[in-house]
Coordinates of C-alpha atoms and ligand atoms in Angstrom, one line a residue:
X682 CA 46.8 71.8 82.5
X683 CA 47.2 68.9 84.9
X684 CA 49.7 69.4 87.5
X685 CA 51.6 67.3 89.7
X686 CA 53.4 68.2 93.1
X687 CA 56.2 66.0 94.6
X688 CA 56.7 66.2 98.2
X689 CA 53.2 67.2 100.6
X690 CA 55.3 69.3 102.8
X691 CA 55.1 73.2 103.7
X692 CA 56.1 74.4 100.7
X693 CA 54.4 71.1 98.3
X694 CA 51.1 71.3 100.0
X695 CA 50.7 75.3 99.5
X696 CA 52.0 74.7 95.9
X697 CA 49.1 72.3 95.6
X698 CA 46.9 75.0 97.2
X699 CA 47.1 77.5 94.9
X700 CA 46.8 75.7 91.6
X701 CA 44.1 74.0 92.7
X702 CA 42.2 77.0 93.9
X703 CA 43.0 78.6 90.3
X704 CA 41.3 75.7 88.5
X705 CA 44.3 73.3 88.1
X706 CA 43.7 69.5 88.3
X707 CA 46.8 68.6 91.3
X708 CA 48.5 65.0 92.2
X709 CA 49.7 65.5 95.4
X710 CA 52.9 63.4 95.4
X711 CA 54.5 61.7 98.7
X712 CA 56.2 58.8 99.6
X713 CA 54.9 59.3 102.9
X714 CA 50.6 58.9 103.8
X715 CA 50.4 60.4 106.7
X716 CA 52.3 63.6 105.5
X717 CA 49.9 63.6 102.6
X718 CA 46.4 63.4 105.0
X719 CA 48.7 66.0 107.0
X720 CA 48.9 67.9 103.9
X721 CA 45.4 68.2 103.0
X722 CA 44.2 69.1 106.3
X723 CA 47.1 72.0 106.5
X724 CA 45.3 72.8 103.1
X725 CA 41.4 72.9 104.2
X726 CA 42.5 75.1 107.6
X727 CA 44.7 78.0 105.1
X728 CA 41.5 78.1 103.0
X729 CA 39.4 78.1 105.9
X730 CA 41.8 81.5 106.8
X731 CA 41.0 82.5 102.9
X732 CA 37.0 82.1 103.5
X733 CA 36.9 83.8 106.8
X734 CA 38.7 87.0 105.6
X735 CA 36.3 86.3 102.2
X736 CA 39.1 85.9 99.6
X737 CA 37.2 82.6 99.2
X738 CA 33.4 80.9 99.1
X739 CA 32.8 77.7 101.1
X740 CA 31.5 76.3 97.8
X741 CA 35.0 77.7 95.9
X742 CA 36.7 76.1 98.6
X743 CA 35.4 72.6 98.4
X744 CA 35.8 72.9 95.1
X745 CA 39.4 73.9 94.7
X746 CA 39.6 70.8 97.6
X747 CA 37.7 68.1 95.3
X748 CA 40.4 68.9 92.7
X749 CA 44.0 67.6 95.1
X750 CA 44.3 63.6 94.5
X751 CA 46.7 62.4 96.8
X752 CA 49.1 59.0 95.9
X753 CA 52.1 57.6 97.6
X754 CA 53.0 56.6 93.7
X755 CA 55.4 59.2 91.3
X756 CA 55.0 57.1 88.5
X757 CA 51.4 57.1 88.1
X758 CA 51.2 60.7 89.7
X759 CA 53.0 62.1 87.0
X760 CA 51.6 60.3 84.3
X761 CA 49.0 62.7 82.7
X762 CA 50.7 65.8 84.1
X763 CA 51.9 68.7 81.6
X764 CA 53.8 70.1 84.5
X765 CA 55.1 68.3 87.6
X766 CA 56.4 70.9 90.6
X767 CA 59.1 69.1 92.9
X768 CA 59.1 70.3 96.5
X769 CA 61.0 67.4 98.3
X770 CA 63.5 67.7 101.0
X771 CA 66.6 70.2 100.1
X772 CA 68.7 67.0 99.6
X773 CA 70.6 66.8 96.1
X774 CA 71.1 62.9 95.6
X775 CA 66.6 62.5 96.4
X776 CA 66.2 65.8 93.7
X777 CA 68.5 63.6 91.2
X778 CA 66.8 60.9 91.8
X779 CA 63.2 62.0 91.6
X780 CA 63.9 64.0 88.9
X781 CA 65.1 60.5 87.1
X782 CA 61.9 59.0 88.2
X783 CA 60.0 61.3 86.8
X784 CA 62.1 62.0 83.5
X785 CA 61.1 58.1 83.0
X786 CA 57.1 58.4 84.0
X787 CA 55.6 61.5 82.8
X788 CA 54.8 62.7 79.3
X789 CA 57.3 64.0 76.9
X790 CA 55.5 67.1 76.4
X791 CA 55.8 67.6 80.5
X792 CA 57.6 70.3 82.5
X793 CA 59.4 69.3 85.2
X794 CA 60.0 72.2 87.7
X795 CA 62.2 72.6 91.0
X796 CA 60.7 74.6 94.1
X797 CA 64.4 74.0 95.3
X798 CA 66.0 77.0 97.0
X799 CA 69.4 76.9 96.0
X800 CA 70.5 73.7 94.5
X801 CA 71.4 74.2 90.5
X802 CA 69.0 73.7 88.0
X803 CA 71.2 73.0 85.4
X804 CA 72.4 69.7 87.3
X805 CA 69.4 68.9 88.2
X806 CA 68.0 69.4 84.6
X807 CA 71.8 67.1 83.8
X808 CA 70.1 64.2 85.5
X809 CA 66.9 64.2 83.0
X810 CA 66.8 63.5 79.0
X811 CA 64.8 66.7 78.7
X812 CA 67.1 69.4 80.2
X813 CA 65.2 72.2 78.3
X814 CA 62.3 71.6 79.9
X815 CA 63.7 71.8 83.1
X816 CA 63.0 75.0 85.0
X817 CA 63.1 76.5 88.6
X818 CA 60.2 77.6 90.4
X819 CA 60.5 78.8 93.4
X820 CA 57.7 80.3 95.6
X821 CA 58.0 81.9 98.9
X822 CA 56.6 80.8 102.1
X823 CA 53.7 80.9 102.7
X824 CA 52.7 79.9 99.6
X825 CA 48.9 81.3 99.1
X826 CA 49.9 84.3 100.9
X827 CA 53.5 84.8 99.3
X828 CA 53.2 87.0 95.1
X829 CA 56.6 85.7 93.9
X830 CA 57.2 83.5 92.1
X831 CA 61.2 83.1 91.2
X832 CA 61.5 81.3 87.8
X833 CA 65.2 80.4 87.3
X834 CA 66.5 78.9 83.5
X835 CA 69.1 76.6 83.5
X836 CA 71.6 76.4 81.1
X837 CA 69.6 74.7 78.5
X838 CA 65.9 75.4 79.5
X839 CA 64.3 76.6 76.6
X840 CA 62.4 80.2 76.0
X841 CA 59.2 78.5 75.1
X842 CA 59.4 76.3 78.1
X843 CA 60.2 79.4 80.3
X844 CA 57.2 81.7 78.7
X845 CA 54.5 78.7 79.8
X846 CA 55.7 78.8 83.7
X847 CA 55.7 82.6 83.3
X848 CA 52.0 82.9 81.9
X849 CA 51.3 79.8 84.6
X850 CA 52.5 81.4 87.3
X851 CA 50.7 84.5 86.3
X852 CA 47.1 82.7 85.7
X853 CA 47.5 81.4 89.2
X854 CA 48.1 84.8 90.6
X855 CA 51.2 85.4 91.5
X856 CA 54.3 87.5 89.8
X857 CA 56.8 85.8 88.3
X858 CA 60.3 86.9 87.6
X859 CA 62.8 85.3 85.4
X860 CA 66.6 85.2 86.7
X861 CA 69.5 82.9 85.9
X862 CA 70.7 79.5 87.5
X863 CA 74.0 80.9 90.0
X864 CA 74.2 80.0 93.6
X865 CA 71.2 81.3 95.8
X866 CA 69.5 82.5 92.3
X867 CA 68.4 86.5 93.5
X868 CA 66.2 85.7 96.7
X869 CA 68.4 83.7 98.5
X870 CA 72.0 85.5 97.4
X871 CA 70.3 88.4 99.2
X872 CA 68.0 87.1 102.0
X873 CA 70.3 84.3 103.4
X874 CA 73.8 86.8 103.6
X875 CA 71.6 89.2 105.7
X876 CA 70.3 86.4 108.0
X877 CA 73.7 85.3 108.7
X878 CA 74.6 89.1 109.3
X879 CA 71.6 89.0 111.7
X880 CA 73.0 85.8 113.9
X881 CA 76.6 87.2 113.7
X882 CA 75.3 90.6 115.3
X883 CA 73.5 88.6 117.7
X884 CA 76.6 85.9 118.3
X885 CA 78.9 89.3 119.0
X886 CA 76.6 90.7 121.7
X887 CA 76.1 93.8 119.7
X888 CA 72.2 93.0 120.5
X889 CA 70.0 90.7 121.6
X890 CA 67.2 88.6 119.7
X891 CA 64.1 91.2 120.3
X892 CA 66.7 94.4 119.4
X893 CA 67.8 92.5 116.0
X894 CA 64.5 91.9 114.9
X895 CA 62.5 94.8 116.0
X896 CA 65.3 97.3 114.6
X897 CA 64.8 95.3 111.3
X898 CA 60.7 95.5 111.8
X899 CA 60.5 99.0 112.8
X900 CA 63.5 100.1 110.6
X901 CA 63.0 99.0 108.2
X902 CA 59.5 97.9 107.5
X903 CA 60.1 94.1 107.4
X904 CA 57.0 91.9 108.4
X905 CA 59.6 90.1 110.1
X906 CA 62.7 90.6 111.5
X907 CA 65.6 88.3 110.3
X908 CA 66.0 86.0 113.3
X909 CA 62.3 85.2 113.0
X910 CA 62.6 84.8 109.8
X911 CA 65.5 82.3 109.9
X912 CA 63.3 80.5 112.4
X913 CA 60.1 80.3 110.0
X914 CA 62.2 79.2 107.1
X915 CA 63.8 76.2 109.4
X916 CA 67.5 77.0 110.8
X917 CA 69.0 73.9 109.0
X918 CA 67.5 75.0 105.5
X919 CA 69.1 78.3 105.9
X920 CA 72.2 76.8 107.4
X921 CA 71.9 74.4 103.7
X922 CA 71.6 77.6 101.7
X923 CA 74.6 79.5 102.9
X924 CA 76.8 76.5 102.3
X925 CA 75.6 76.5 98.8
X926 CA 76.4 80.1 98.4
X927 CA 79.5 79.9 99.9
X928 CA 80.6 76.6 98.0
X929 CA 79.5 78.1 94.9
X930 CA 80.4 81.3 95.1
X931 CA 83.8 80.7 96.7
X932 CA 83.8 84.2 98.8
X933 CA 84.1 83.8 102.5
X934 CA 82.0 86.5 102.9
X935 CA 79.3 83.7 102.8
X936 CA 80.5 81.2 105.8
X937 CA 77.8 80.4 107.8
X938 CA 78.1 82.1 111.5
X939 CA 79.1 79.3 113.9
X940 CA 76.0 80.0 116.1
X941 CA 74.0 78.9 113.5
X942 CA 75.5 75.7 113.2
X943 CA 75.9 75.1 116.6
X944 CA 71.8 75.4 116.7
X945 CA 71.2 73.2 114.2
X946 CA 73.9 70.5 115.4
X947 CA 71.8 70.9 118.6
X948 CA 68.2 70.3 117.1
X949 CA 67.2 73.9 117.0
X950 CA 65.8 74.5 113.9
X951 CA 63.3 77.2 114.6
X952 CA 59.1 76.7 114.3
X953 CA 59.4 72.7 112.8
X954 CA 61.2 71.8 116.0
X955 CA 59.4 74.0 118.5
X956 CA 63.1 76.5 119.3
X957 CA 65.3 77.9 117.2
X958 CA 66.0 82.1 118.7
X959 CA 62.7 82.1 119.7
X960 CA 60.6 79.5 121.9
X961 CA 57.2 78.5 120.2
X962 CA 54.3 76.8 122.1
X963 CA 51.6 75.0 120.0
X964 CA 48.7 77.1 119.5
X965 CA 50.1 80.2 121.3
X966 CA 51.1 83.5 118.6
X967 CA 53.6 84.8 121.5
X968 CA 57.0 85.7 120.2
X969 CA 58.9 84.5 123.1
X970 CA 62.8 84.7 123.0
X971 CA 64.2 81.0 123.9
X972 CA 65.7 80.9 127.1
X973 CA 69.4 80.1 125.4
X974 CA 69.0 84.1 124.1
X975 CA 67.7 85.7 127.4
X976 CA 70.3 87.7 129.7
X977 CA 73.5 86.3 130.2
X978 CA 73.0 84.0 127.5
X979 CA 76.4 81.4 126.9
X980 CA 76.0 81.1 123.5
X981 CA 77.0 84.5 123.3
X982 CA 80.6 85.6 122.4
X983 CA 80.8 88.7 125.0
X984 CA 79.7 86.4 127.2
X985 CA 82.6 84.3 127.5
Ligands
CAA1120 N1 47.6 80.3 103.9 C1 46.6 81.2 103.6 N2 46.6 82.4 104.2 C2 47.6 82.7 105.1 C3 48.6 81.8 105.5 C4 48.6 80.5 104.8 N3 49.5 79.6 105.1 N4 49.4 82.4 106.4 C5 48.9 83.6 106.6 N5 47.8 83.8 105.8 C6 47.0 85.0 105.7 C7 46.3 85.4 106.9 O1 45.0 84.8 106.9 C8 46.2 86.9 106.8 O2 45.2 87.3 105.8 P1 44.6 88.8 105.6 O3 45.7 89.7 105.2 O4 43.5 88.7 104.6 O5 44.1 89.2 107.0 C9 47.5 87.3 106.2 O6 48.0 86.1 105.5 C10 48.5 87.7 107.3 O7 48.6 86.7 108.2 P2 48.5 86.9 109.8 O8 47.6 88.0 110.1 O9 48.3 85.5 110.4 O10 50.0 87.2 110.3 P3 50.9 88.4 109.8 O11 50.2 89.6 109.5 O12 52.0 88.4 110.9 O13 51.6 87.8 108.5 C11 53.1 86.5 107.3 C12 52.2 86.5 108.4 C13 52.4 86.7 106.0 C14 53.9 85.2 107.3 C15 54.1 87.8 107.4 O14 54.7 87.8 108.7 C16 55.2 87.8 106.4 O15 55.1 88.2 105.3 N6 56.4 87.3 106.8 C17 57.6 87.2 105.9 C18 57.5 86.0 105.0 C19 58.6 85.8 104.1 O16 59.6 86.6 104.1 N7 58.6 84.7 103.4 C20 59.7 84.4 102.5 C21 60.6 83.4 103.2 S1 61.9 82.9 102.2 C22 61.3 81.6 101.4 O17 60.2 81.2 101.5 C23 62.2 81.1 100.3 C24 63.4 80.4 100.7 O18 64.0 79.8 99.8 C25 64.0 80.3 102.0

């Protein structure tokens, strides 16, 4: 099947990764050119990680390479694809209107799927003539690396339509599970309440960045702990997320901590913009707390 991917960003080029190593024809979508040279650069070096650790040939890999066409165009991207993936920006107007776009361009047999992370698929799917075969997939970050694969139904997607992403998402190797379309879906209802937790235990002076997360690591056997993971995902998307969940869910339980939007209203968003609770220097693996969250830091209630 012929896929297309909107949007050549983290998440859009590592979609385009892994159906292209699997076999998968991929139009890599982008208004942007530069993003989309970006993108397949960002792809070559992750396989490059794949051959090295021999999950991978250097012949596979040029292969799986030869297979991503890039175009700044949706509407003759999408053309011969029987599923189109749409990772653009977490904005809901540019979803509604892609998702016109490419209701209008690609074939009527086509699936189009969402790699949104929290914005409903049933008013995306509202937006198209073909809300039945409108489904959420949403993969984790990073993508080749990540198994799930989170398929959410929307109010009208059809079972047939959700059976071919699950056996898709299974012939490319990762495990799909099938949950419906509420605020947050499962991941997100769960991850984002504990990040939140983790930045209001840190905005209370109960502890300090590199307690949080190593209690959380050590603890509780996390790759991560949840202020660097807030800081890998992007500060504003998480910041996005909890005022889904909160909007939509209507419990105050969900309120974003004020530190985190004081961070993002500052330019912090974590790895994209270089700080975020830790400070990151290009080419350097160092976790290093940013200076904001070293002793006596004012951002800190207790220290007021
Ligand atoms: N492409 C290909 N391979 C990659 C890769 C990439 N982008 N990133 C890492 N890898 C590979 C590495 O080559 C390495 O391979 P081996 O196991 O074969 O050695 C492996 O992944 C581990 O990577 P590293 O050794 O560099 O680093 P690590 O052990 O610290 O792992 C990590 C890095 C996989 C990111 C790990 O820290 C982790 O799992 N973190 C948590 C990630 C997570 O929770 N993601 C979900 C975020 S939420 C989300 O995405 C959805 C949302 O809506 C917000």
């Amino acid at each position: 099947m012929k896929i297309a991917v909107i949007g050549a960003g983290q998440m859009g080029n590592g979609i385009a990764h892994v159906f292209a190593q699997s076999g998968h024809q991929v139009t890599l979508i982008d208004v942007n050119q530069a993003s989309l040279d970006k993108a397949l650069v960002t792809i070559g070096k992750n396989m490059d990680r794949q051959v090295a650790k021999g999950g991978l040939t250097e012949d596979q890999k040029k292969e799986a390479l030869a297979r991503i066409a890039i175009t700044t165009e949706l509407a003759s991207g999408v053309r011969e694809a029987g599923l189109v993936v749409e990772a653009a920006t977490e904005n809901v107007d540019l979803k509604l209107r892609i998702f016109r776009d490419m209701d209008a361009h690609a074939p009527a047999h086509c699936i189009l799927a969402t790699n949104t992370s929290s914005i409903s698929i049933t008013r995306i799917a509202a937006a198209t003539k073909r809300p039945g075969q409108v489904i959420g997939m949403h993969f984790m970050n990073p993508v080749p690396v990540m198994k799930l694969v989170e398929v959410i139904r929307g109010y009208d997607t059809t079972d047939e339509v959700t059976r071919t992403v699950v056996e898709l998402s299974t012939a490319i190797g990762k495990v799909p599970v099938t949950v419906n379309d509420y605020a947050g879906f499962v991941a997100n209802r769960i991850l984002m309440p504990m990040i939140n937790e983790a930045i209001e235990t840190l905005f209370q002076g109960v502890g300090g960045v590199a307690e949080i997360d190593t209690i959380m690591k050590l603890g509780m056997a996390h790759p991560m702990g949840p202020l660097q993971l807030a800081d890998f995902i992007g500060l504003d998307t998480c910041l996005a997320i909890l005022r889904v969940l909160h909007e939509g869910l209507g419990n105050p339980k969900y309120a974003p901590c004020p530190l985190l939007v004081q961070m993002v209203t500052a330019g912090k968003l974590g790895m994209k913009s270089g700080e975020g609770f830790y400070a990151y220097t290009a080419g350097s693996k160092d976790l290093v707390v940013a200076p904001a969250f070293r002793k006596n830091a004012p951002h800190l209630e207790t220290a007021r």
